Short mmCIF file of C-alpha atoms and ligand atoms in Angstrom, two decimals:
data_model
loop_
_atom_site.label_atom_id
_atom_site.label_comp_id
_atom_site.label_asym_id
_atom_site.label_seq_id
_atom_site.Cartn_x
_atom_site.Cartn_y
_atom_site.Cartn_z
CA MET A 1 0.00 0.00 0.00
CA TYR A 2 1.22 3.52 -0.81
CA GLN A 3 2.11 5.21 2.47
CA GLY A 4 3.08 8.74 1.54
CA LEU A 5 6.17 10.30 0.06
CA ILE A 6 8.50 9.94 3.05
CA ASN A 7 8.15 6.17 2.96
CA LYS A 8 8.37 6.09 -0.83
CA TYR A 9 11.47 8.29 -1.16
CA ARG A 10 13.07 7.70 2.25
CA GLU A 11 16.56 7.16 0.79
CA PHE A 12 16.52 10.65 -0.80
CA LEU A 13 15.19 12.49 2.26
CA PRO A 14 16.80 13.63 5.54
CA VAL A 15 14.88 11.14 7.73
CA SER A 16 16.00 8.24 9.89
CA ASP A 17 14.33 5.33 11.70
CA LYS A 18 13.80 7.74 14.58
CA THR A 19 11.74 10.21 12.53
CA PRO A 20 8.03 9.86 13.34
CA VAL A 21 6.36 9.88 9.93
CA ILE A 22 3.39 12.24 10.00
CA THR A 23 1.59 11.44 6.76
CA LEU A 24 -1.80 11.73 5.11
CA ASN A 25 -0.55 9.65 2.16
CA GLU A 26 0.33 12.77 0.18
CA GLY A 27 2.12 12.67 -3.17
CA ASN A 28 1.69 10.07 -5.92
CA THR A 29 -0.46 12.56 -7.83
CA PRO A 30 -1.46 11.88 -11.44
CA LEU A 31 0.38 13.20 -14.46
CA ILE A 32 -2.36 13.73 -17.02
CA LYS A 33 -1.75 14.07 -20.75
CA ALA A 34 -3.53 17.18 -22.03
CA GLU A 35 -4.17 16.45 -25.70
CA ASN A 36 -7.25 18.65 -25.96
CA LEU A 37 -5.38 21.61 -24.53
CA ALA A 38 -2.40 21.16 -26.87
CA LYS A 39 -4.76 20.99 -29.84
CA LYS A 40 -6.78 23.98 -28.71
CA ILE A 41 -3.73 26.23 -28.39
CA GLY A 42 -2.14 24.76 -31.51
CA LEU A 43 1.03 23.57 -29.82
CA ASN A 44 2.74 20.61 -31.43
CA CYS A 45 4.10 19.22 -28.18
CA GLU A 46 3.09 16.74 -25.48
CA ILE A 47 1.66 18.64 -22.51
CA TYR A 48 1.36 16.86 -19.16
CA LEU A 49 -0.44 18.25 -16.14
CA LYS A 50 0.77 17.33 -12.66
CA TYR A 51 -2.45 17.61 -10.71
CA GLU A 52 -1.26 18.57 -7.25
CA GLY A 53 -4.78 19.57 -6.27
CA LEU A 54 -5.35 15.87 -5.57
CA ASN A 55 -3.14 15.92 -2.49
CA PRO A 56 -4.92 15.36 0.86
CA THR A 57 -5.49 19.05 1.62
CA GLY A 58 -5.83 19.94 -2.05
CA SER A 59 -2.44 21.47 -2.82
CA PHE A 60 1.26 20.71 -3.30
CA LYS A 61 1.97 22.07 0.19
CA ASP A 62 1.28 18.62 1.66
CA ARG A 63 4.55 17.35 0.16
CA GLY A 64 6.55 19.87 2.13
CA MET A 65 4.39 19.71 5.23
CA THR A 66 4.72 15.95 5.79
CA MET A 67 8.48 16.54 6.03
CA ALA A 68 8.38 19.78 8.02
CA VAL A 69 5.91 18.47 10.61
CA SER A 70 7.60 15.05 10.91
CA LYS A 71 10.94 16.76 11.59
CA ALA A 72 9.34 19.21 14.03
CA LYS A 73 7.83 16.26 15.89
CA GLU A 74 11.17 14.47 15.89
CA ASP A 75 12.74 17.57 17.48
CA GLY A 76 10.12 17.55 20.23
CA SER A 77 8.36 20.69 19.05
CA GLN A 78 4.77 21.13 20.20
CA ALA A 79 3.61 23.84 17.84
CA VAL A 80 4.10 25.09 14.29
CA ILE A 81 3.57 28.52 12.78
CA CYS A 82 3.35 29.87 9.23
CA ALA A 83 2.34 32.87 7.19
CA SER A 84 0.08 31.93 4.33
CA THR A 85 -2.03 32.96 1.39
CA GLY A 86 -4.14 29.93 2.35
CA ASN A 87 -2.73 26.63 1.15
CA THR A 88 0.24 26.47 3.49
CA SER A 89 -2.06 27.22 6.41
CA ALA A 90 -4.45 24.42 5.40
CA ALA A 91 -1.59 21.94 5.11
CA ALA A 92 0.13 23.07 8.32
CA ALA A 93 -3.14 22.83 10.23
CA ALA A 94 -3.92 19.35 8.89
CA TYR A 95 -0.48 17.84 9.55
CA ALA A 96 -0.32 19.49 12.98
CA ALA A 97 -3.70 17.93 13.80
CA LYS A 98 -2.41 14.53 12.68
CA ALA A 99 0.74 15.01 14.80
CA GLY A 100 -1.15 16.19 17.88
CA MET A 101 0.54 19.60 17.70
CA ARG A 102 -0.81 23.12 17.74
CA ALA A 103 -0.79 25.24 14.57
CA TYR A 104 -0.76 29.04 14.39
CA VAL A 105 -1.40 30.64 11.03
CA LEU A 106 -1.07 34.28 9.98
CA ILE A 107 -3.11 35.21 6.93
CA PRO A 108 -3.69 38.48 5.04
CA ASP A 109 -7.16 39.55 6.11
CA GLY A 110 -9.62 39.42 3.22
CA TYR A 111 -7.22 37.87 0.70
CA ILE A 112 -7.58 34.17 1.27
CA ALA A 113 -9.93 31.92 -0.66
CA LEU A 114 -12.91 30.63 1.29
CA GLY A 115 -12.12 26.92 0.97
CA LYS A 116 -8.64 27.42 2.42
CA LEU A 117 -9.94 29.39 5.39
CA SER A 118 -12.57 26.73 6.06
CA GLN A 119 -9.84 24.07 6.07
CA ALA A 120 -7.68 25.85 8.65
CA MET A 121 -10.78 26.34 10.80
CA MET A 122 -11.84 22.70 10.57
CA TYR A 123 -8.36 21.32 11.30
CA GLY A 124 -8.34 23.46 14.43
CA ALA A 125 -5.60 26.01 13.78
CA GLU A 126 -5.29 29.30 15.67
CA ILE A 127 -6.01 31.74 12.86
CA ILE A 128 -4.71 35.30 13.01
CA ALA A 129 -5.77 37.58 10.15
CA ILE A 130 -3.49 40.59 9.86
CA LYS A 131 -4.21 43.91 8.19
CA GLY A 132 -1.28 43.43 5.88
CA ASN A 133 -0.06 41.17 3.11
CA PHE A 134 1.74 37.82 2.97
CA ASP A 135 5.22 39.37 2.94
CA GLU A 136 4.54 41.24 6.17
CA ALA A 137 3.03 38.12 7.74
CA LEU A 138 6.12 36.12 6.81
CA GLU A 139 8.43 38.69 8.41
CA MET A 140 6.40 38.41 11.61
CA VAL A 141 6.31 34.61 11.85
CA ILE A 142 10.07 34.47 11.24
CA GLU A 143 10.50 36.86 14.18
CA ILE A 144 8.08 34.95 16.41
CA SER A 145 9.72 31.58 15.69
CA LYS A 146 13.12 33.03 16.67
CA ASN A 147 11.85 34.10 20.07
CA TYR A 148 9.30 31.45 21.08
CA PRO A 149 9.32 27.63 21.17
CA ILE A 150 7.50 27.14 17.88
CA THR A 151 8.64 25.67 14.57
CA LEU A 152 8.38 27.77 11.42
CA VAL A 153 6.92 25.70 8.56
CA ASN A 154 7.06 28.18 5.67
CA SER A 155 9.29 27.13 2.79
CA VAL A 156 12.27 28.91 4.38
CA ASN A 157 12.27 25.73 6.49
CA PRO A 158 14.57 23.50 4.39
CA PHE A 159 12.53 20.36 5.15
CA ARG A 160 9.66 21.87 3.16
CA ILE A 161 11.87 22.01 0.06
CA GLU A 162 13.02 18.44 0.68
CA GLY A 163 9.45 17.15 0.69
CA GLN A 164 8.41 19.19 -2.33
CA LYS A 165 11.33 18.01 -4.48
CA THR A 166 9.63 14.58 -4.66
CA GLY A 167 7.25 16.02 -7.25
CA ALA A 168 10.17 16.05 -9.68
CA PHE A 169 11.01 12.43 -8.81
CA GLU A 170 7.46 11.37 -9.64
CA ILE A 171 7.53 13.20 -12.97
CA ILE A 172 10.81 11.56 -14.00
CA GLU A 173 9.48 8.14 -12.99
CA ALA A 174 6.21 8.67 -14.88
CA LEU A 175 7.83 9.92 -18.10
CA GLY A 176 10.93 7.73 -17.90
CA ASP A 177 13.04 10.91 -18.11
CA ALA A 178 12.83 14.60 -17.23
CA PRO A 179 10.52 16.70 -19.44
CA ASP A 180 12.03 19.31 -21.76
CA TYR A 181 10.18 22.20 -20.10
CA HIS A 182 8.78 22.54 -16.59
CA PHE A 183 6.10 25.24 -16.23
CA ILE A 184 5.29 26.37 -12.71
CA PRO A 185 3.58 29.27 -10.90
CA VAL A 186 5.92 31.36 -8.75
CA GLY A 187 4.82 33.05 -5.53
CA ASN A 188 7.24 32.77 -2.64
CA ALA A 189 9.45 30.73 -5.04
CA GLY A 190 9.81 27.67 -2.78
CA ASN A 191 8.25 25.26 -5.23
CA ILE A 192 10.39 26.17 -8.26
CA THR A 193 13.41 25.80 -5.95
CA ALA A 194 12.19 22.41 -4.74
CA TYR A 195 11.42 21.01 -8.19
CA PHE A 196 14.78 22.09 -9.51
CA LYS A 197 16.49 20.43 -6.54
CA GLY A 198 14.60 17.21 -7.30
CA TYR A 199 15.54 17.35 -10.98
CA GLU A 200 19.18 18.05 -10.12
CA GLU A 201 19.35 15.15 -7.68
CA PHE A 202 17.86 12.57 -10.06
CA TYR A 203 20.06 13.88 -12.88
CA ALA A 204 23.15 13.43 -10.67
CA LEU A 205 21.99 9.86 -10.00
CA LYS A 206 21.60 9.31 -13.77
CA LYS A 207 17.87 8.71 -13.43
CA SER A 208 17.32 11.34 -16.13
CA SER A 209 19.33 12.36 -19.17
CA HIS A 210 18.96 16.14 -18.80
CA LEU A 211 17.52 18.98 -16.70
CA PRO A 212 14.28 20.56 -17.88
CA LYS A 213 14.19 24.26 -18.65
CA MET A 214 12.51 25.79 -15.60
CA MET A 215 9.73 28.13 -16.79
CA GLY A 216 8.42 30.09 -13.79
CA PHE A 217 5.49 32.50 -13.95
CA GLU A 218 4.58 35.19 -11.47
CA ALA A 219 1.36 37.19 -11.59
CA GLU A 220 1.87 40.55 -13.31
CA GLY A 221 0.90 42.59 -10.24
CA ALA A 222 3.24 40.57 -8.04
CA ALA A 223 6.16 40.02 -10.42
CA ALA A 224 9.04 41.00 -8.12
CA ILE A 225 11.59 38.64 -9.65
CA VAL A 226 10.73 39.71 -13.21
CA LYS A 227 10.93 43.38 -12.29
CA GLY A 228 13.99 42.92 -10.10
CA GLU A 229 12.53 44.72 -7.09
CA ARG A 230 10.30 44.09 -4.10
CA ILE A 231 6.67 44.98 -4.70
CA TYR A 232 5.19 46.57 -1.60
CA LYS A 233 1.57 46.33 -2.67
CA PRO A 234 1.24 43.15 -4.73
CA GLU A 235 -2.12 42.67 -6.44
CA THR A 236 -3.60 39.79 -8.43
CA ILE A 237 -6.81 37.80 -8.54
CA ALA A 238 -4.60 34.75 -7.97
CA THR A 239 -4.42 35.40 -4.22
CA ALA A 240 -2.22 32.34 -3.62
CA ILE A 241 0.67 34.07 -5.40
CA ARG A 242 -0.05 37.61 -4.24
CA ILE A 243 3.52 37.92 -2.95
CA GLY A 244 5.89 40.85 -3.48
CA ASN A 245 9.10 39.69 -1.81
CA PRO A 246 9.69 35.99 -2.53
CA ALA A 247 11.73 34.29 0.20
CA SER A 248 13.47 31.94 -2.28
CA TRP A 249 14.14 34.69 -4.84
CA LYS A 250 17.85 33.85 -5.30
CA GLN A 251 17.23 30.10 -5.55
CA ALA A 252 14.55 30.69 -8.19
CA GLU A 253 17.01 32.74 -10.25
CA ARG A 254 19.58 29.98 -9.84
CA ALA A 255 17.07 27.39 -11.16
CA ARG A 256 16.23 29.67 -14.08
CA ASP A 257 19.84 30.34 -15.00
CA LEU A 258 21.26 26.82 -14.60
CA SER A 259 18.37 25.29 -16.55
CA LYS A 260 18.41 27.98 -19.26
CA GLY A 261 14.77 28.68 -18.46
CA ILE A 262 12.87 31.88 -17.78
CA ILE A 263 10.93 33.67 -15.08
CA ASN A 264 8.22 35.77 -16.64
CA TYR A 265 4.77 36.99 -15.68
CA VAL A 266 1.18 36.44 -16.77
CA THR A 267 -1.67 38.94 -16.44
CA ASP A 268 -4.84 38.29 -14.47
CA ASP A 269 -6.74 38.03 -17.78
CA GLU A 270 -4.31 35.40 -19.02
CA ILE A 271 -4.68 33.47 -15.76
CA ILE A 272 -8.50 33.56 -15.98
CA TYR A 273 -8.40 32.46 -19.62
CA ALA A 274 -6.20 29.47 -18.75
CA TYR A 275 -8.38 28.69 -15.70
CA LYS A 276 -11.49 28.37 -17.83
CA LEU A 277 -9.74 26.66 -20.73
CA LEU A 278 -8.27 23.98 -18.50
CA ALA A 279 -11.61 23.13 -16.90
CA SER A 280 -13.57 23.20 -20.16
CA THR A 281 -11.09 21.30 -22.37
CA GLU A 282 -9.47 18.89 -19.93
CA GLY A 283 -12.05 18.50 -17.16
CA ILE A 284 -9.50 19.68 -14.62
CA PHE A 285 -10.46 22.28 -12.06
CA ALA A 286 -7.40 24.02 -10.66
CA GLU A 287 -7.36 27.21 -8.62
CA PRO A 288 -6.43 30.47 -10.40
CA ALA A 289 -2.79 30.65 -9.19
CA SER A 290 -2.25 27.11 -10.47
CA CYS A 291 -3.27 28.18 -13.92
CA ALA A 292 -0.34 30.60 -14.15
CA SER A 293 1.61 27.55 -15.40
CA VAL A 294 -0.83 26.91 -18.25
CA ALA A 295 -1.10 30.65 -18.98
CA GLY A 296 2.69 30.55 -19.07
CA VAL A 297 2.68 27.89 -21.77
CA ILE A 298 0.39 30.03 -23.92
CA LYS A 299 2.57 33.10 -23.38
CA ALA A 300 5.84 31.23 -24.02
CA GLN A 301 4.36 29.78 -27.20
CA LYS A 302 3.46 33.28 -28.40
CA LEU A 303 6.97 34.48 -27.59
CA GLY A 304 8.40 31.60 -29.64
CA LEU A 305 10.12 30.08 -26.64
CA ILE A 306 8.87 26.51 -27.09
CA GLU A 307 10.42 24.18 -29.66
CA GLU A 308 8.14 21.68 -31.43
CA ASN A 309 7.79 18.01 -30.51
CA LYS A 310 8.93 18.53 -26.94
CA LYS A 311 7.54 17.33 -23.62
CA LEU A 312 6.11 19.96 -21.28
CA VAL A 313 4.96 19.51 -17.71
CA CYS A 314 2.70 22.08 -16.03
CA ILE A 315 2.33 21.98 -12.27
CA LEU A 316 -1.28 22.53 -11.22
CA THR A 317 -0.53 23.50 -7.66
CA GLY A 318 -3.98 23.68 -6.05
CA ASN A 319 -7.52 22.37 -6.40
CA GLY A 320 -10.18 24.61 -7.95
CA LEU A 321 -12.62 23.75 -5.17
CA LYS A 322 -10.54 25.85 -2.79
CA ASP A 323 -11.82 29.03 -4.38
CA PRO A 324 -15.50 28.67 -5.29
CA ASP A 325 -15.96 32.47 -5.37
CA SER A 326 -13.55 32.86 -8.29
CA ALA A 327 -15.10 29.95 -10.15
CA ILE A 328 -18.60 31.37 -9.88
CA LYS A 329 -17.41 34.88 -10.69
CA TYR A 330 -15.38 34.04 -13.78
CA SER A 331 -17.17 31.07 -15.35
CA GLN A 332 -19.67 32.14 -17.96
CA SER A 333 -22.17 29.49 -16.97
CA GLU A 334 -25.58 30.58 -15.81
CA VAL A 335 -27.86 28.57 -13.59
CA LYS A 336 -31.28 28.32 -15.22
CA LYS A 337 -34.17 28.04 -12.79
CA THR A 338 -37.48 26.43 -13.69
CA ASP A 339 -40.48 24.90 -11.99
CA ALA A 340 -40.18 21.18 -11.29
CA LYS A 341 -42.13 20.40 -14.47
CA LEU A 342 -40.89 18.15 -17.25
CA ASP A 343 -42.14 20.29 -20.14
CA GLU A 344 -40.49 23.42 -18.73
CA ILE A 345 -37.18 21.62 -18.22
CA ILE A 346 -37.26 20.26 -21.77
CA LYS A 347 -37.96 23.77 -23.05
CA VAL A 348 -34.95 25.17 -21.18
CA MET A 349 -32.85 22.34 -22.66
CA LYS A 350 -33.86 23.67 -26.09
CA PHE A 351 -34.84 20.29 -27.52
N1 F0G B 1 0.16 27.88 -6.36
C1 F0G B 1 -0.57 27.82 -5.24
C2 F0G B 1 -1.94 27.25 -5.34
C3 F0G B 1 -0.05 28.29 -4.02
O1 F0G B 1 -0.78 28.22 -2.92
C4 F0G B 1 1.25 28.84 -4.00
C5 F0G B 1 1.82 29.37 -2.76
C6 F0G B 1 1.96 28.86 -5.20
C7 F0G B 1 1.40 28.38 -6.35
C8 F0G B 1 3.34 29.41 -5.28
O2 F0G B 1 4.28 28.53 -4.72
O3 F0G B 1 5.20 30.08 -3.04
O4 F0G B 1 6.35 27.95 -3.62
O5 F0G B 1 6.30 29.83 -5.25
N2 F0G B 1 1.17 29.49 -1.70
C9 F0G B 1 1.75 29.88 -0.40
C10 F0G B 1 0.74 29.70 0.70
C11 F0G B 1 2.42 31.19 -0.39
O6 F0G B 1 0.81 30.39 1.73
O7 F0G B 1 -0.13 28.85 0.58
P1 F0G B 1 5.62 29.14 -4.13
#
């Protein structure tokens, strides 16, 4: 039976027999071939979607959190803390619950999707909504964790990166080699750092023949790395990546440069277009920030950055169900109401 990514990739992770494995059987997510999407955008390549929204709390954060919370438990810690745009807080709260630890989460008041907030509440976290953004919240939790007996579980915790690198292992195992291009949303830049670490490690072990070009995409209103400066008031509808001072900025640039990839941005309109296209052509519902990877493919194609007949992987970082407000707001579907009468229903169906 599959028992989570620590047990699966134990030999590649900093764990020992003494590490208590706190797992919800995260990882092992499907890599789905997106033929309809490739056809629709006219790209003569194989596109694969790594659907991280199928992790236990609905995002890729579970990969990092199983490691971070297991190591915190091993160290005897009794509480974890994080700043979050929503997904990290959901994952931290869930794994802390499983570990019998307390979780404190700092979120930007009013800028977290409803599903994510409901998760942190249900898993029993202490939720503190600040009148400020993610970057400010991160500065505060770093300070608090220095001065109080509480483990920081944002991606500045290196165990988070260790857990998240397993996504790259799974991709290489599924494809039999690394892809040619790896498209990924960039917020705090932990995940692009983690994937590149995973690709580098498997390449060094000769489990792949090359490194993929790392193609990272920030949201236009939060594109600090692209613009080369901190953004003090980041804005985007993709609240998960509404981040103006990415903690892993330097590591993301390293991944970009060593892989001969790019870090670019996509607009909110491009994100929404990809969000709807993905759901309507592939039957995959991913949250808006996730769709920055697919929007990135479309942009890179337009810029002539993708060679033909190559293999692309897009990371779909979070489940669409996390953000029902955005789905209802941006989908063009209307709900047609009728009386509970057969003839009226048939009429609405336009038969
Ligand atoms: N996609 C989703 C759905 C996210 O929740 C995040 C980050 C990212 C992409 C960007 O990943 O930060 O590693 O570059 N969410 C964090 C959070 C910030 O608090 O949940 P990154």
